[in-house]
PDB file of C-alpha atoms and ligand atoms in Angstrom:
ATOM      1  CA  UNK A   1      -0.357   6.194 -12.685  1.00  0.00           C
ATOM      2  CA  UNK A   2       0.634   8.046  -9.526  1.00  0.00           C
ATOM      3  CA  UNK A   3      -1.456   7.858  -6.355  1.00  0.00           C
ATOM      4  CA  UNK A   4      -0.212   9.909  -3.418  1.00  0.00           C
ATOM      5  CA  UNK A   5      -1.082   9.543   0.258  1.00  0.00           C
ATOM      6  CA  UNK A   6       0.073  12.247   2.657  1.00  0.00           C
ATOM      7  CA  UNK A   7      -0.731  12.716   6.295  1.00  0.00           C
ATOM      8  CA  UNK A   8       0.660  13.187   9.777  1.00  0.00           C
ATOM      9  CA  UNK A   9       2.932  10.643  11.456  1.00  0.00           C
ATOM     10  CA  UNK A  10       1.014   7.630  12.713  1.00  0.00           C
ATOM     11  CA  UNK A  11      -2.084   8.136  10.580  1.00  0.00           C
ATOM     12  CA  UNK A  12      -1.558   4.704   9.005  1.00  0.00           C
ATOM     13  CA  UNK A  13      -0.694   5.952   5.520  1.00  0.00           C
ATOM     14  CA  UNK A  14       2.075   3.443   4.902  1.00  0.00           C
ATOM     15  CA  UNK A  15      -0.056   0.429   5.838  1.00  0.00           C
ATOM     16  CA  UNK A  16      -2.904   1.720   3.710  1.00  0.00           C
ATOM     17  CA  UNK A  17      -0.606   2.573   0.782  1.00  0.00           C
ATOM     18  CA  UNK A  18       0.809  -0.968   0.833  1.00  0.00           C
ATOM     19  CA  UNK A  19      -2.672  -2.529   0.727  1.00  0.00           C
ATOM     20  CA  UNK A  20      -3.980  -0.208  -1.992  1.00  0.00           C
ATOM     21  CA  UNK A  21      -0.853  -0.949  -4.063  1.00  0.00           C
ATOM     22  CA  UNK A  22      -1.336  -4.702  -3.592  1.00  0.00           C
ATOM     23  CA  UNK A  23      -4.972  -4.474  -4.706  1.00  0.00           C
ATOM     24  CA  UNK A  24      -4.012  -2.571  -7.852  1.00  0.00           C
ATOM     25  CA  UNK A  25      -0.806  -4.484  -8.608  1.00  0.00           C
ATOM     26  CA  UNK A  26       1.202  -1.265  -8.258  1.00  0.00           C
ATOM     27  CA  UNK A  27       4.462  -0.624  -6.429  1.00  0.00           C
ATOM     28  CA  UNK A  28       4.228   0.931  -2.979  1.00  0.00           C
ATOM     29  CA  UNK A  29       6.891   3.554  -2.462  1.00  0.00           C
ATOM     30  CA  UNK A  30       7.441   4.697   1.116  1.00  0.00           C
ATOM     31  CA  UNK A  31       9.174   8.060   0.860  1.00  0.00           C
ATOM     32  CA  UNK A  32      10.113   8.178   4.551  1.00  0.00           C
ATOM     33  CA  UNK A  33      12.371   5.165   4.020  1.00  0.00           C
ATOM     34  CA  UNK A  34      14.458   7.140   1.513  1.00  0.00           C
ATOM     35  CA  UNK A  35      15.137   9.810   4.150  1.00  0.00           C
ATOM     36  CA  UNK A  36      15.796   7.074   6.663  1.00  0.00           C
ATOM     37  CA  UNK A  37      18.283   5.284   4.368  1.00  0.00           C
ATOM     38  CA  UNK A  38      20.245   8.491   3.812  1.00  0.00           C
ATOM     39  CA  UNK A  39      20.245   9.135   7.568  1.00  0.00           C
ATOM     40  CA  UNK A  40      21.511   5.587   8.193  1.00  0.00           C
ATOM     41  CA  UNK A  41      24.266   6.134   5.647  1.00  0.00           C
ATOM     42  CA  UNK A  42      25.464   9.302   7.411  1.00  0.00           C
ATOM     43  CA  UNK A  43      25.304   7.678  10.849  1.00  0.00           C
ATOM     44  CA  UNK A  44      27.405   4.811   9.505  1.00  0.00           C
ATOM     45  CA  UNK A  45      29.914   7.402   8.338  1.00  0.00           C
ATOM     46  CA  UNK A  46      29.965   9.064  11.789  1.00  0.00           C
ATOM     47  CA  UNK A  47      28.180  12.157  10.573  1.00  0.00           C
ATOM     48  CA  UNK A  48      25.357  13.253  12.855  1.00  0.00           C
ATOM     49  CA  UNK A  49      24.364  16.647  11.504  1.00  0.00           C
ATOM     50  CA  UNK A  50      24.309  18.569   8.254  1.00  0.00           C
ATOM     51  CA  UNK A  51      26.438  21.479   9.467  1.00  0.00           C
ATOM     52  CA  UNK A  52      29.878  20.069   8.991  1.00  0.00           C
ATOM     53  CA  UNK A  53      32.396  19.798   6.201  1.00  0.00           C
ATOM     54  CA  UNK A  54      32.314  15.983   6.175  1.00  0.00           C
ATOM     55  CA  UNK A  55      28.601  16.162   5.368  1.00  0.00           C
ATOM     56  CA  UNK A  56      29.184  18.626   2.533  1.00  0.00           C
ATOM     57  CA  UNK A  57      31.838  16.427   0.984  1.00  0.00           C
ATOM     58  CA  UNK A  58      29.677  13.323   1.024  1.00  0.00           C
ATOM     59  CA  UNK A  59      26.353  14.826  -0.014  1.00  0.00           C
ATOM     60  CA  UNK A  60      27.541  16.024  -3.418  1.00  0.00           C
ATOM     61  CA  UNK A  61      28.474  12.496  -4.477  1.00  0.00           C
ATOM     62  CA  UNK A  62      25.608  10.635  -2.917  1.00  0.00           C
ATOM     63  CA  UNK A  63      23.513   8.275  -4.998  1.00  0.00           C
ATOM     64  CA  UNK A  64      20.273   6.620  -3.969  1.00  0.00           C
ATOM     65  CA  UNK A  65      18.423   3.802  -5.662  1.00  0.00           C
ATOM     66  CA  UNK A  66      15.171   1.928  -5.048  1.00  0.00           C
ATOM     67  CA  UNK A  67      14.881  -1.737  -5.933  1.00  0.00           C
ATOM     68  CA  UNK A  68      12.075  -4.192  -5.297  1.00  0.00           C
ATOM     69  CA  UNK A  69      13.407  -7.573  -4.205  1.00  0.00           C
ATOM     70  CA  UNK A  70      10.731 -10.265  -3.714  1.00  0.00           C
ATOM     71  CA  UNK A  71       8.167  -7.468  -3.741  1.00  0.00           C
ATOM     72  CA  UNK A  72       9.841  -5.633  -0.856  1.00  0.00           C
ATOM     73  CA  UNK A  73      11.203  -2.116  -1.277  1.00  0.00           C
ATOM     74  CA  UNK A  74      14.963  -1.901  -0.715  1.00  0.00           C
ATOM     75  CA  UNK A  75      16.887   1.370  -0.559  1.00  0.00           C
ATOM     76  CA  UNK A  76      20.523   1.580  -1.646  1.00  0.00           C
ATOM     77  CA  UNK A  77      22.756   4.541  -0.801  1.00  0.00           C
ATOM     78  CA  UNK A  78      26.014   4.586  -2.738  1.00  0.00           C
ATOM     79  CA  UNK A  79      25.182   0.998  -3.733  1.00  0.00           C
ATOM     80  CA  UNK A  80      24.863  -0.285  -0.150  1.00  0.00           C
ATOM     81  CA  UNK A  81      21.491  -1.704   0.938  1.00  0.00           C
ATOM     82  CA  UNK A  82      20.324   0.122   4.105  1.00  0.00           C
ATOM     83  CA  UNK A  83      16.920  -1.561   4.320  1.00  0.00           C
ATOM     84  CA  UNK A  84      17.646  -3.474   7.540  1.00  0.00           C
ATOM     85  CA  UNK A  85      18.722  -0.273   9.333  1.00  0.00           C
ATOM     86  CA  UNK A  86      15.700   1.867   8.515  1.00  0.00           C
ATOM     87  CA  UNK A  87      13.929   1.345  11.861  1.00  0.00           C
ATOM     88  CA  UNK A  88      17.017   1.723  14.085  1.00  0.00           C
ATOM     89  CA  UNK A  89      16.339   4.075  16.987  1.00  0.00           C
ATOM     90  CA  UNK A  90      19.164   6.434  16.035  1.00  0.00           C
ATOM     91  CA  UNK A  91      17.848   6.623  12.477  1.00  0.00           C
ATOM     92  CA  UNK A  92      14.357   7.481  13.762  1.00  0.00           C
ATOM     93  CA  UNK A  93      15.819  10.145  16.022  1.00  0.00           C
ATOM     94  CA  UNK A  94      17.986  11.839  13.417  1.00  0.00           C
ATOM     95  CA  UNK A  95      15.947  11.474  10.220  1.00  0.00           C
ATOM     96  CA  UNK A  96      13.762  14.546  10.976  1.00  0.00           C
ATOM     97  CA  UNK A  97      16.911  16.699  10.984  1.00  0.00           C
ATOM     98  CA  UNK A  98      18.520  15.208   7.892  1.00  0.00           C
ATOM     99  CA  UNK A  99      15.204  15.326   6.049  1.00  0.00           C
ATOM    100  CA  UNK A 100      14.983  19.123   6.215  1.00  0.00           C
ATOM    101  CA  UNK A 101      18.246  19.517   4.312  1.00  0.00           C
ATOM    102  CA  UNK A 102      17.626  20.973   0.860  1.00  0.00           C
ATOM    103  CA  UNK A 103      20.226  18.859  -0.945  1.00  0.00           C
ATOM    104  CA  UNK A 104      18.851  15.677   0.589  1.00  0.00           C
ATOM    105  CA  UNK A 105      15.309  16.648  -0.396  1.00  0.00           C
ATOM    106  CA  UNK A 106      16.405  17.249  -3.993  1.00  0.00           C
ATOM    107  CA  UNK A 107      18.115  13.852  -4.168  1.00  0.00           C
ATOM    108  CA  UNK A 108      15.035  12.100  -2.763  1.00  0.00           C
ATOM    109  CA  UNK A 109      12.639  14.034  -5.017  1.00  0.00           C
ATOM    110  CA  UNK A 110      14.616  13.121  -8.134  1.00  0.00           C
ATOM    111  CA  UNK A 111      14.798   9.476  -7.123  1.00  0.00           C
ATOM    112  CA  UNK A 112      11.026   9.367  -6.588  1.00  0.00           C
ATOM    113  CA  UNK A 113      10.359  11.056  -9.930  1.00  0.00           C
ATOM    114  CA  UNK A 114      12.606   8.675 -11.854  1.00  0.00           C
ATOM    115  CA  UNK A 115      10.932   5.691 -10.181  1.00  0.00           C
ATOM    116  CA  UNK A 116       7.449   7.060 -10.927  1.00  0.00           C
ATOM    117  CA  UNK A 117       8.337   7.595 -14.578  1.00  0.00           C
ATOM    118  CA  UNK A 118       8.875   3.829 -14.946  1.00  0.00           C
ATOM    119  CA  UNK A 119       6.263   2.341 -12.585  1.00  0.00           C
ATOM    120  CA  UNK A 120       2.658   2.654 -11.469  1.00  0.00           C
ATOM    121  CA  UNK A 121       2.971   3.723  -7.854  1.00  0.00           C
ATOM    122  CA  UNK A 122       1.157   4.379  -4.623  1.00  0.00           C
ATOM    123  CA  UNK A 123       3.487   6.659  -2.688  1.00  0.00           C
ATOM    124  CA  UNK A 124       3.085   7.862   0.881  1.00  0.00           C
ATOM    125  CA  UNK A 125       4.793  10.656   2.746  1.00  0.00           C
ATOM    126  CA  UNK A 126       4.431  14.200   3.973  1.00  0.00           C
ATOM    127  CA  UNK A 127       5.047  16.373   0.911  1.00  0.00           C
ATOM    128  CA  UNK A 128       4.140  14.053  -1.937  1.00  0.00           C
ATOM    129  CA  UNK A 129       0.861  15.439  -3.280  1.00  0.00           C
ATOM    130  CA  UNK A 130       1.823  18.997  -2.366  1.00  0.00           C
ATOM    131  CA  UNK A 131       5.424  19.363  -3.567  1.00  0.00           C
ATOM    132  CA  UNK A 132       6.726  16.242  -5.314  1.00  0.00           C
ATOM    133  CA  UNK A 133       3.758  15.182  -7.462  1.00  0.00           C
ATOM    134  CA  UNK A 134       1.261  18.083  -7.416  1.00  0.00           C
ATOM    135  CA  UNK A 135      -0.256  16.718 -10.650  1.00  0.00           C
ATOM    136  CA  UNK A 136      -0.631  13.115  -9.476  1.00  0.00           C
ATOM    137  CA  UNK A 137      -3.627  11.185 -10.810  1.00  0.00           C
ATOM    138  CA  UNK A 138      -5.134  10.806  -7.330  1.00  0.00           C
ATOM    139  CA  UNK A 139      -4.123  12.584  -4.153  1.00  0.00           C
ATOM    140  CA  UNK A 140      -5.251  11.552  -0.673  1.00  0.00           C
ATOM    141  CA  UNK A 141      -4.687  13.148   2.705  1.00  0.00           C
ATOM    142  CA  UNK A 142      -5.104  10.669   5.533  1.00  0.00           C
ATOM    143  CA  UNK A 143      -5.892  12.409   8.781  1.00  0.00           C
ATOM    144  CA  UNK A 144      -6.415  11.016  12.278  1.00  0.00           C
ATOM    145  CA  UNK A 145      -6.922  12.561  15.714  1.00  0.00           C
ATOM    146  CA  UNK A 146      -3.961  12.772  18.066  1.00  0.00           C
ATOM    147  CA  UNK A 147      -5.792  10.694  20.695  1.00  0.00           C
ATOM    148  CA  UNK A 148      -6.443   7.865  18.271  1.00  0.00           C
ATOM    149  CA  UNK A 149      -2.875   7.911  16.953  1.00  0.00           C
ATOM    150  CA  UNK A 150      -1.612   7.779  20.541  1.00  0.00           C
ATOM    151  CA  UNK A 151      -3.975   4.894  21.319  1.00  0.00           C
ATOM    152  CA  UNK A 152      -2.701   2.911  18.305  1.00  0.00           C
ATOM    153  CA  UNK A 153       0.930   3.621  19.186  1.00  0.00           C
ATOM    154  CA  UNK A 154       0.304   2.504  22.765  1.00  0.00           C
ATOM    155  CA  UNK A 155      -1.060  -0.832  21.522  1.00  0.00           C
ATOM    156  CA  UNK A 156       1.997  -1.259  19.274  1.00  0.00           C
ATOM    157  CA  UNK A 157       4.374  -0.559  22.158  1.00  0.00           C
ATOM    158  CA  UNK A 158       2.461  -2.862  24.528  1.00  0.00           C
ATOM    159  CA  UNK A 159       2.855  -5.601  21.923  1.00  0.00           C
ATOM    160  CA  UNK A 160       6.590  -5.003  22.216  1.00  0.00           C
ATOM    161  CA  UNK A 161       6.350  -5.102  26.029  1.00  0.00           C
ATOM    162  CA  UNK A 162       7.331  -1.481  26.397  1.00  0.00           C
ATOM    163  CA  UNK A 163       5.550   0.594  28.998  1.00  0.00           C
ATOM    164  CA  UNK A 164       4.918   4.229  28.235  1.00  0.00           C
ATOM    165  CA  UNK A 165       2.257   6.608  29.391  1.00  0.00           C
ATOM    166  CA  UNK A 166      -0.560   7.574  27.068  1.00  0.00           C
ATOM    167  CA  UNK A 167      -0.062  11.272  27.913  1.00  0.00           C
ATOM    168  CA  UNK A 168       3.647  11.060  27.022  1.00  0.00           C
ATOM    169  CA  UNK A 169       2.879   9.481  23.671  1.00  0.00           C
ATOM    170  CA  UNK A 170       0.335  12.213  22.995  1.00  0.00           C
ATOM    171  CA  UNK A 171       2.935  14.863  23.762  1.00  0.00           C
ATOM    172  CA  UNK A 172       5.438  13.219  21.416  1.00  0.00           C
ATOM    173  CA  UNK A 173       2.881  13.028  18.617  1.00  0.00           C
ATOM    174  CA  UNK A 174       1.882  16.683  19.084  1.00  0.00           C
ATOM    175  CA  UNK A 175       5.515  17.776  19.015  1.00  0.00           C
ATOM    176  CA  UNK A 176       6.065  15.745  15.855  1.00  0.00           C
ATOM    177  CA  UNK A 177       3.009  17.356  14.199  1.00  0.00           C
ATOM    178  CA  UNK A 178       4.255  20.818  15.099  1.00  0.00           C
ATOM    179  CA  UNK A 179       7.697  20.051  13.661  1.00  0.00           C
ATOM    180  CA  UNK A 180       6.272  18.608  10.437  1.00  0.00           C
ATOM    181  CA  UNK A 181       3.784  21.444   9.903  1.00  0.00           C
ATOM    182  CA  UNK A 182       6.196  24.269  10.657  1.00  0.00           C
ATOM    183  CA  UNK A 183       9.413  23.133   9.015  1.00  0.00           C
ATOM    184  CA  UNK A 184      10.819  25.411   6.344  1.00  0.00           C
ATOM    185  CA  UNK A 185      11.376  22.761   3.683  1.00  0.00           C
ATOM    186  CA  UNK A 186       8.236  21.031   2.437  1.00  0.00           C
ATOM    187  CA  UNK A 187       6.022  21.377   5.519  1.00  0.00           C
ATOM    188  CA  UNK A 188       3.113  18.999   5.983  1.00  0.00           C
ATOM    189  CA  UNK A 189       0.001  20.545   4.429  1.00  0.00           C
ATOM    190  CA  UNK A 190      -3.215  19.229   2.949  1.00  0.00           C
ATOM    191  CA  UNK A 191      -2.344  19.090  -0.782  1.00  0.00           C
ATOM    192  CA  UNK A 192      -4.507  21.167  -3.088  1.00  0.00           C
ATOM    193  CA  UNK A 193      -7.383  19.126  -4.603  1.00  0.00           C
ATOM    194  CA  UNK A 194      -6.667  16.113  -2.414  1.00  0.00           C
ATOM    195  CA  UNK A 195      -9.326  13.761  -1.084  1.00  0.00           C
ATOM    196  CA  UNK A 196      -9.317  13.979   2.707  1.00  0.00           C
ATOM    197  CA  UNK A 197     -10.049  10.800   4.642  1.00  0.00           C
ATOM    198  CA  UNK A 198     -10.228  10.870   8.426  1.00  0.00           C
ATOM    199  CA  UNK A 199      -9.253   7.461   9.770  1.00  0.00           C
ATOM    200  CA  UNK A 200     -10.034   8.250  13.428  1.00  0.00           C
ATOM    201  CA  UNK A 201     -13.112   6.022  13.433  1.00  0.00           C
ATOM    202  CA  UNK A 202     -12.194   3.695  10.580  1.00  0.00           C
ATOM    203  CA  UNK A 203     -10.212   0.485  10.563  1.00  0.00           C
ATOM    204  CA  UNK A 204      -7.533  -0.229   7.952  1.00  0.00           C
ATOM    205  CA  UNK A 205      -9.858  -2.124   5.590  1.00  0.00           C
ATOM    206  CA  UNK A 206     -12.440   0.630   5.750  1.00  0.00           C
ATOM    207  CA  UNK A 207      -9.839   3.234   4.788  1.00  0.00           C
ATOM    208  CA  UNK A 208      -8.530   1.051   1.958  1.00  0.00           C
ATOM    209  CA  UNK A 209     -12.028   0.419   0.585  1.00  0.00           C
ATOM    210  CA  UNK A 210     -12.853   4.092   0.912  1.00  0.00           C
ATOM    211  CA  UNK A 211      -9.833   4.944  -1.234  1.00  0.00           C
ATOM    212  CA  UNK A 212     -10.490   2.198  -3.767  1.00  0.00           C
ATOM    213  CA  UNK A 213     -14.005   3.592  -4.223  1.00  0.00           C
ATOM    214  CA  UNK A 214     -12.522   6.857  -5.447  1.00  0.00           C
ATOM    215  CA  UNK A 215     -10.117   5.221  -7.895  1.00  0.00           C
ATOM    216  CA  UNK A 216     -11.080   4.553 -11.465  1.00  0.00           C
ATOM    217  CA  UNK A 217      -8.120   2.525 -12.635  1.00  0.00           C
TER     218      UNK A 217
HETATM  219  O1   DC B 330       7.469   8.607   7.897  1.00  0.00           O
HETATM  220  P1   DC B 330       8.853   8.320   8.448  1.00  0.00           P
HETATM  221  O2   DC B 330       8.926   8.476   9.953  1.00  0.00           O
HETATM  222  O3   DC B 330       9.384   6.990   8.023  1.00  0.00           O
HETATM  223  O4   DC B 330       9.805   9.424   7.813  1.00  0.00           O
HETATM  224  C1   DC B 330      11.168   9.517   8.133  1.00  0.00           C
HETATM  225  C2   DC B 330      11.585  10.978   8.147  1.00  0.00           C
HETATM  226  O5   DC B 330      11.491  11.566   6.839  1.00  0.00           O
HETATM  227  C3   DC B 330      10.715  11.839   9.044  1.00  0.00           C
HETATM  228  O6   DC B 330      11.548  12.709   9.760  1.00  0.00           O
HETATM  229  C4   DC B 330       9.850  12.639   8.124  1.00  0.00           C
HETATM  230  C5   DC B 330      10.658  12.713   6.854  1.00  0.00           C
HETATM  231  N1   DC B 330       9.853  12.718   5.653  1.00  0.00           N
HETATM  232  C6   DC B 330       9.763  13.873   4.929  1.00  0.00           C
HETATM  233  O7   DC B 330      10.329  14.887   5.317  1.00  0.00           O
HETATM  234  N2   DC B 330       9.063  13.877   3.754  1.00  0.00           N
HETATM  235  C7   DC B 330       8.443  12.760   3.329  1.00  0.00           C
HETATM  236  N3   DC B 330       7.781  12.787   2.184  1.00  0.00           N
HETATM  237  C8   DC B 330       8.512  11.571   4.080  1.00  0.00           C
HETATM  238  C9   DC B 330       9.222  11.576   5.256  1.00  0.00           C
END
């Protein structure tokens, strides 16, 4: 069984995917973390963009593997576990650029397909129901207004004692949306035949229950 959840950055798809997976006893696969692990690997090898010969040498021999350890997804690149580096600032900054590389996308797609062939999964990302698993059993698109995403992000940052202006966060989110929707490789779109849920006025449990209501598993 494959359940896909796509949507813009900050729409809450990963949190929701984790909870839906827990309810069903499925594995939650976060596709962004695969791109992040590969980015972390390149940063560790002093490679910061995909236009250099060092990148080309490494990419052709790169292997990626997903393992669940104590129910937590770990990502290995060339047999090294990059899980603890996935949220590093540099990784967040550079992963959008590495993730548009065609070779990287093929590696990630294959890894996701192999994993899905052996497990029941709830997988979230930006191109999952549209490009990776167009024939998934259930496909969701989780939307949310920019204002609400900015409000949620602001609360998160305040919890971390960081002060940023609401308007600046909104600008960052808009720029991110534009990048994701207009990129050449696998742009963010609403997948064909997907169930659209707008989480702007819903809390996490409401979104999860909404999804579970659609699922006959
Ligand atoms: O969702 P995230 O921020 O963890 O994703 C990390 C990067 O990977 C981000 O630049 C978007 C990209 N990504 C992608 O291109 N396709 C996906 N299915 C998931 C993430």
